[in-house]
Amino acid sequence: MRIGAIDCGTNSIRLLIADAVVETDENGKETTRLKDVVRQMRIVRLGQGVDATGWLAQEALDRTFEAAREYAQLLKEHGADRVRFVATSATRDAGNRKVFMEGIQQILGIEPEVISGTEEASLSFAGAMRAVGAGDKNTLVFDLGGGSTEFVLGGGRGAEAKVISSRSVNVGCVRLTERHMVSAPVTDEQVRRVEADTDAAIETVVSSVPLSTATRAVAVAGTATTLAAAALGLETYDSEAINGTSLSLETVQRTAQMLRSMTRQERAELGYMHPGRVDVIGAGVTIYARILTRLNEITDGVINSVTVSEHDILDGIALSQL
C-alpha cells in the first residue's frame, strides 16, 4: 500500500509519500514499516498574524494553497492509495478556517482534518517512537512547532509504546516571535519574555502530565533538528546525521545562545538553515533550551540530555492509515 500524509502546521506544510512494507521476524511476528518515496517541506507561514488577529491572512492562504497544488501533483504522479491531510495549531485558532478547509478540499479532493492538540501529541509520539524506540523508559516527546508545543509522555517498547498522558500548549517559534517582536540578535529582555511564557506553559503541562516521571526526552520538528545541525557543526542539512543524535543540556544551551546572538544575515549564511526559519529560530531555540532546562529541574537531574528525531507527526499521520 502506498500512503500519502500531509502535515500543515503554523510555519510549514510537509508531504510524505511512503510504501507500507510488511516484514516478518524470526519468530514469525509481522511488523509494518514505512519506506519513504517522497518527503518534502515548504515554509508557508500559514499562522502569520494568527496569534494577534485570530484570522488566517489571505497571503498566507495563497502560499499554502500553492504548496498544496504541488503536493496534489506529486500524489497523483506517485499513485498514493490513501491520503490524510492534517492541520494543527494555526488552523485550530483561526476564525476563518472554513475558507482554508474548503480550499484544500477543492485542491486535493479529500476532506482536511483540523485535529486537537491531544491527537497531535499522539501522532507525534507514534512517529518519534518508530524512529528512536522507547525501550522500557518513560519517554517524553516534545514537538516544538510554529504555533504550539505538544508534550506527550509514554512508555513501552518500540512500536508497542503507548501514550500515558499528553498536553498541547500555545508556545511556538512563530507565535512567540510575533508576540514579543523577537529580533536578530535576540535581546536579553526578549529572552526573558519568551522564557516566561514557556515557564507558564510548562506549569500548565505539569498539571496533567507527570513530567517528574520522565526518564528520557525526545525532541522533534524543525527547531530541534536545526539546533542539532548547528551543534554537530554541519555545513549542510543532513537528516541521517541528525536523526538519533543525543545532545547534552549544556550543548543545547550553548548552541541556543550561539544562534540567538547571530544577525539575520549570519543565520541566512548557515548551510543547514532553511530560509523560512531565519527569523523564528531565535525564539525557537529559546523555547527549546528552556524546556530542557526545566525538565532537568523537574526530574532532579535525571533528564540531562535530549535525543533528536527526524521522524514526527508526519510519520504518525502516515502510520495512522495502516
Short mmCIF file of C-alpha atoms in Angstrom, two decimals:
data_model
loop_
_atom_site.label_atom_id
_atom_site.label_comp_id
_atom_site.label_asym_id
_atom_site.label_seq_id
_atom_site.Cartn_x
_atom_site.Cartn_y
_atom_site.Cartn_z
CA MET A 1 0.00 0.00 0.00
CA ARG A 2 1.24 3.49 -0.84
CA ILE A 3 0.34 6.12 1.76
CA GLY A 4 0.17 9.90 1.45
CA ALA A 5 0.39 12.15 4.52
CA ILE A 6 0.30 15.95 4.74
CA ASP A 7 1.04 17.90 7.91
CA CYS A 8 0.00 21.55 7.73
CA GLY A 9 1.34 23.50 10.70
CA THR A 10 1.82 27.13 11.63
CA ASN A 11 5.14 27.55 9.80
CA SER A 12 5.37 24.73 7.27
CA ILE A 13 3.40 22.26 5.19
CA ARG A 14 5.02 18.86 4.67
CA LEU A 15 4.35 15.87 2.48
CA LEU A 16 5.26 12.21 2.94
CA ILE A 17 4.54 9.55 0.36
CA ALA A 18 5.62 6.14 1.64
CA ASP A 19 5.14 2.46 0.95
CA ALA A 20 3.87 0.25 3.78
CA VAL A 21 6.23 -2.73 3.88
CA VAL A 22 5.37 -5.83 5.92
CA GLU A 23 8.33 -7.68 7.45
CA THR A 24 8.38 -10.96 9.38
CA ASP A 25 10.91 -11.59 12.14
CA GLU A 26 12.49 -14.93 13.10
CA ASN A 27 9.56 -15.69 15.42
CA GLY A 28 7.02 -15.21 12.64
CA LYS A 29 5.78 -11.87 14.01
CA GLU A 30 4.79 -9.39 11.34
CA THR A 31 5.54 -5.68 11.61
CA THR A 32 4.84 -2.88 9.18
CA ARG A 33 7.34 -0.14 8.44
CA LEU A 34 7.27 2.85 6.12
CA LYS A 35 9.66 3.18 3.20
CA ASP A 36 9.93 6.79 2.02
CA VAL A 37 9.15 7.55 -1.60
CA VAL A 38 8.85 11.35 -1.33
CA ARG A 39 9.42 13.62 1.67
CA GLN A 40 9.14 17.38 1.12
CA MET A 41 8.63 20.60 3.07
CA ARG A 42 7.52 24.11 2.16
CA ILE A 43 7.67 27.06 4.56
CA VAL A 44 4.34 28.84 4.00
CA ARG A 45 3.84 30.59 7.39
CA LEU A 46 0.12 29.81 7.46
CA GLY A 47 -0.01 31.14 11.02
CA GLN A 48 1.16 34.62 10.05
CA GLY A 49 -0.54 37.02 12.46
CA VAL A 50 -2.97 34.43 13.87
CA ASP A 51 -1.83 34.95 17.48
CA ALA A 52 -2.73 38.65 17.25
CA THR A 53 -5.76 38.60 14.93
CA GLY A 54 -7.28 35.12 15.21
CA TRP A 55 -7.51 35.13 11.42
CA LEU A 56 -5.65 33.40 8.57
CA ALA A 57 -4.18 36.11 6.32
CA GLN A 58 -5.05 35.92 2.63
CA GLU A 59 -1.39 35.92 1.56
CA ALA A 60 -0.72 33.03 3.94
CA LEU A 61 -3.66 31.09 2.50
CA ASP A 62 -2.38 31.76 -1.04
CA ARG A 63 1.08 30.40 -0.17
CA THR A 64 -0.40 27.30 1.43
CA PHE A 65 -2.76 26.60 -1.47
CA GLU A 66 0.12 26.90 -3.92
CA ALA A 67 2.11 24.29 -1.97
CA ALA A 68 -0.98 22.05 -1.76
CA ARG A 69 -1.28 22.14 -5.57
CA GLU A 70 2.33 20.97 -5.88
CA TYR A 71 1.63 18.16 -3.42
CA ALA A 72 -1.55 17.15 -5.28
CA GLN A 73 0.50 16.68 -8.43
CA LEU A 74 3.11 14.57 -6.60
CA LEU A 75 0.43 12.39 -5.03
CA LYS A 76 -1.07 11.80 -8.46
CA GLU A 77 2.31 11.06 -10.06
CA HIS A 78 3.26 8.53 -7.39
CA GLY A 79 -0.14 6.87 -7.14
CA ALA A 80 -0.94 7.17 -3.44
CA ASP A 81 -3.69 4.74 -2.42
CA ARG A 82 -4.70 6.68 0.69
CA VAL A 83 -4.10 10.29 1.72
CA ARG A 84 -4.65 12.03 5.03
CA PHE A 85 -4.34 15.81 5.44
CA VAL A 86 -3.94 17.11 8.99
CA ALA A 87 -3.94 20.77 10.08
CA THR A 88 -2.82 21.85 13.54
CA SER A 89 -2.31 24.94 15.71
CA ALA A 90 -2.80 27.89 13.34
CA THR A 91 -5.94 26.40 11.80
CA ARG A 92 -7.36 25.45 15.20
CA ASP A 93 -7.07 29.08 16.31
CA ALA A 94 -8.41 30.73 13.14
CA GLY A 95 -11.91 32.12 12.85
CA ASN A 96 -11.88 31.69 9.06
CA ARG A 97 -10.64 28.09 8.99
CA LYS A 98 -13.67 27.13 6.88
CA VAL A 99 -12.15 29.06 3.94
CA PHE A 100 -8.91 27.14 4.38
CA MET A 101 -10.62 23.76 4.59
CA GLU A 102 -12.80 24.37 1.53
CA GLY A 103 -9.74 25.45 -0.46
CA ILE A 104 -7.76 22.35 0.49
CA GLN A 105 -10.68 20.05 -0.30
CA GLN A 106 -11.04 21.61 -3.73
CA ILE A 107 -7.32 21.19 -4.48
CA LEU A 108 -6.75 17.68 -3.10
CA GLY A 109 -10.20 16.14 -3.36
CA ILE A 110 -10.10 14.98 0.27
CA GLU A 111 -11.52 16.47 3.44
CA PRO A 112 -8.79 18.03 5.61
CA GLU A 113 -8.83 17.37 9.35
CA VAL A 114 -8.25 20.02 11.99
CA ILE A 115 -7.08 17.87 14.87
CA SER A 116 -6.96 18.59 18.59
CA GLY A 117 -3.74 19.16 20.49
CA THR A 118 -4.23 15.78 22.14
CA GLU A 119 -4.37 13.92 18.85
CA GLU A 120 -1.45 15.98 17.53
CA ALA A 121 0.60 14.86 20.52
CA SER A 122 -0.30 11.19 20.00
CA LEU A 123 0.63 11.29 16.31
CA SER A 124 3.96 12.97 17.11
CA PHE A 125 4.70 10.31 19.70
CA ALA A 126 3.91 7.47 17.30
CA GLY A 127 6.19 8.92 14.64
CA ALA A 128 9.07 9.58 17.02
CA MET A 129 8.92 6.14 18.62
CA ARG A 130 9.12 4.40 15.26
CA ALA A 131 12.41 6.23 14.74
CA VAL A 132 14.16 6.00 18.12
CA GLY A 133 12.35 3.20 20.02
CA ALA A 134 11.13 3.65 23.56
CA GLY A 135 12.73 0.73 25.40
CA ASP A 136 11.44 0.36 28.95
CA LYS A 137 11.81 4.03 29.80
CA ASN A 138 9.15 6.67 30.32
CA THR A 139 9.88 8.84 27.31
CA LEU A 140 8.75 12.44 26.97
CA VAL A 141 8.40 13.57 23.37
CA PHE A 142 8.05 17.30 22.82
CA ASP A 143 7.07 18.63 19.43
CA LEU A 144 8.01 22.31 19.23
CA GLY A 145 6.11 23.78 16.31
CA GLY A 146 5.29 27.21 14.97
CA GLY A 147 2.16 27.85 17.00
CA SER A 148 2.13 25.21 19.72
CA THR A 149 4.22 22.64 21.54
CA GLU A 150 2.94 19.17 22.34
CA PHE A 151 4.23 17.27 25.37
CA VAL A 152 3.48 13.56 25.37
CA LEU A 153 4.66 11.02 27.93
CA GLY A 154 4.64 7.35 27.03
CA GLY A 155 6.22 4.02 27.85
CA GLY A 156 6.79 0.59 26.33
CA ARG A 157 8.97 -0.88 23.63
CA GLY A 158 9.34 0.49 20.10
CA ALA A 159 6.15 0.37 18.07
CA GLU A 160 4.32 -1.00 21.15
CA ALA A 161 4.94 2.21 23.10
CA LYS A 162 1.72 3.72 24.44
CA VAL A 163 0.80 7.24 25.46
CA ILE A 164 0.38 7.77 29.21
CA SER A 165 -0.69 11.43 29.08
CA SER A 166 -0.24 14.50 26.91
CA ARG A 167 -0.86 18.24 26.70
CA SER A 168 -0.67 20.86 23.97
CA VAL A 169 0.21 24.46 24.86
CA ASN A 170 0.28 27.63 22.77
CA VAL A 171 4.00 28.35 22.68
CA GLY A 172 5.79 28.04 19.34
CA CYS A 173 8.55 29.70 17.38
CA VAL A 174 6.26 31.77 15.12
CA ARG A 175 3.73 32.66 17.82
CA LEU A 176 6.34 33.95 20.29
CA THR A 177 8.45 35.65 17.62
CA GLU A 178 5.39 37.72 16.68
CA ARG A 179 4.15 38.18 20.23
CA HIS A 180 7.45 39.54 21.57
CA MET A 181 8.83 41.03 18.33
CA VAL A 182 11.92 38.86 18.69
CA SER A 183 14.83 40.39 16.78
CA ALA A 184 18.15 39.10 15.45
CA PRO A 185 20.25 39.14 17.54
CA VAL A 186 17.78 38.37 20.33
CA THR A 187 17.90 40.84 23.22
CA ASP A 188 18.13 39.80 26.86
CA GLU A 189 14.67 41.24 27.52
CA GLN A 190 13.19 39.22 24.64
CA VAL A 191 14.81 36.06 26.04
CA ARG A 192 13.24 36.74 29.44
CA ARG A 193 9.79 37.23 27.90
CA VAL A 194 9.96 34.06 25.81
CA GLU A 195 11.23 32.07 28.79
CA ALA A 196 8.44 33.46 30.99
CA ASP A 197 5.79 32.32 28.51
CA THR A 198 7.50 28.92 28.26
CA ASP A 199 7.61 28.54 32.04
CA ALA A 200 3.91 29.38 32.29
CA ALA A 201 3.12 26.80 29.62
CA ILE A 202 5.15 24.12 31.39
CA GLU A 203 3.26 24.79 34.62
CA THR A 204 0.08 24.07 32.67
CA VAL A 205 1.58 20.85 31.35
CA VAL A 206 2.63 19.69 34.82
CA SER A 207 -0.99 19.85 35.97
CA SER A 208 -1.91 16.97 33.65
CA VAL A 209 1.35 15.27 32.59
CA PRO A 210 3.62 13.75 35.29
CA LEU A 211 6.84 15.18 33.87
CA SER A 212 8.77 14.18 37.00
CA THR A 213 8.44 10.51 36.00
CA ALA A 214 10.12 11.01 32.61
CA THR A 215 13.49 9.30 32.20
CA ARG A 216 14.24 10.28 28.61
CA ALA A 217 13.46 13.30 26.39
CA VAL A 218 12.99 13.20 22.63
CA ALA A 219 12.64 16.40 20.60
CA VAL A 220 11.06 16.56 17.15
CA ALA A 221 10.36 19.22 14.48
CA GLY A 222 12.38 21.93 12.79
CA THR A 223 13.72 23.92 15.72
CA ALA A 224 15.18 20.79 17.33
CA THR A 225 16.70 19.43 14.12
CA THR A 226 18.16 22.83 13.14
CA LEU A 227 19.79 23.23 16.55
CA ALA A 228 21.18 19.69 16.22
CA ALA A 229 22.71 20.59 12.84
CA ALA A 230 24.35 23.61 14.48
CA ALA A 231 25.62 21.60 17.44
CA LEU A 232 27.09 18.97 15.11
CA GLY A 233 28.83 21.65 13.06
CA LEU A 234 27.23 20.51 9.81
CA GLU A 235 27.94 22.52 6.66
CA THR A 236 24.66 21.45 5.04
CA TYR A 237 21.49 19.88 6.39
CA ASP A 238 21.92 16.10 6.76
CA SER A 239 18.87 14.29 8.13
CA GLU A 240 20.72 10.99 8.55
CA ALA A 241 23.42 12.63 10.68
CA ILE A 242 20.81 14.46 12.77
CA ASN A 243 18.36 11.61 13.40
CA GLY A 244 19.04 9.89 16.73
CA THR A 245 21.64 12.44 17.84
CA SER A 246 21.92 12.87 21.61
CA LEU A 247 22.75 16.35 22.90
CA SER A 248 23.56 17.30 26.48
CA LEU A 249 21.68 20.09 28.24
CA GLU A 250 24.85 22.18 28.23
CA THR A 251 25.26 21.71 24.47
CA VAL A 252 21.65 22.73 23.82
CA GLN A 253 22.02 25.85 25.98
CA ARG A 254 25.34 26.82 24.38
CA THR A 255 24.09 26.27 20.83
CA ALA A 256 20.88 28.17 21.51
CA GLN A 257 22.91 31.16 22.72
CA MET A 258 25.09 30.99 19.60
CA LEU A 259 22.06 31.07 17.28
CA ARG A 260 20.38 33.82 19.31
CA SER A 261 23.46 36.04 19.05
CA MET A 262 23.55 35.95 15.23
CA THR A 263 22.20 38.56 12.86
CA ARG A 264 19.68 37.61 10.17
CA GLN A 265 22.45 37.68 7.59
CA GLU A 266 24.70 35.41 9.65
CA ARG A 267 21.88 32.90 10.12
CA ALA A 268 20.97 33.00 6.43
CA GLU A 269 24.55 32.11 5.50
CA LEU A 270 24.45 28.87 7.52
CA GLY A 271 24.25 25.97 5.07
CA TYR A 272 21.82 23.97 7.22
CA MET A 273 19.43 26.88 7.92
CA HIS A 274 16.20 26.84 5.93
CA PRO A 275 15.38 30.41 4.77
CA GLY A 276 11.95 30.15 6.37
CA ARG A 277 13.48 29.59 9.81
CA VAL A 278 15.91 32.53 9.80
CA ASP A 279 13.55 34.94 11.56
CA VAL A 280 11.98 32.48 14.03
CA ILE A 281 14.93 30.34 15.12
CA GLY A 282 15.89 32.78 17.90
CA ALA A 283 12.57 32.34 19.70
CA GLY A 284 12.51 28.65 18.80
CA VAL A 285 15.85 27.75 20.39
CA THR A 286 15.00 29.87 23.44
CA ILE A 287 11.82 27.83 23.99
CA TYR A 288 13.72 24.60 23.31
CA ALA A 289 16.56 25.30 25.73
CA ARG A 290 14.13 26.44 28.41
CA ILE A 291 12.02 23.27 28.09
CA LEU A 292 15.08 21.07 28.52
CA THR A 293 16.35 23.17 31.45
CA ARG A 294 13.01 22.88 33.24
CA LEU A 295 12.83 19.13 32.55
CA ASN A 296 16.25 18.76 34.15
CA GLU A 297 14.99 20.60 37.24
CA ILE A 298 11.63 18.80 37.42
CA THR A 299 13.26 15.33 37.15
CA ASP A 300 16.02 16.21 39.66
CA GLY A 301 18.70 15.84 37.00
CA VAL A 302 17.51 12.52 35.53
CA ILE A 303 16.94 14.20 32.18
CA ASN A 304 20.22 15.90 31.29
CA SER A 305 20.18 15.32 27.55
CA VAL A 306 17.80 15.07 24.62
CA THR A 307 17.55 12.71 21.63
CA VAL A 308 16.62 14.38 18.35
CA SER A 309 14.28 12.56 15.95
CA GLU A 310 13.77 13.43 12.29
CA HIS A 311 10.52 11.46 12.41
CA ASP A 312 7.48 13.07 13.97
CA ILE A 313 3.80 13.83 13.40
CA LEU A 314 4.17 13.45 9.62
CA ASP A 315 5.20 9.80 10.10
CA GLY A 316 2.44 9.41 12.67
CA ILE A 317 -0.15 10.62 10.15
CA ALA A 318 1.08 8.03 7.66
CA LEU A 319 1.14 5.25 10.26
CA SER A 320 -2.40 6.08 11.38
CA GLN A 321 -3.71 4.94 7.99
CA LEU A 322 -2.33 1.40 8.29
#
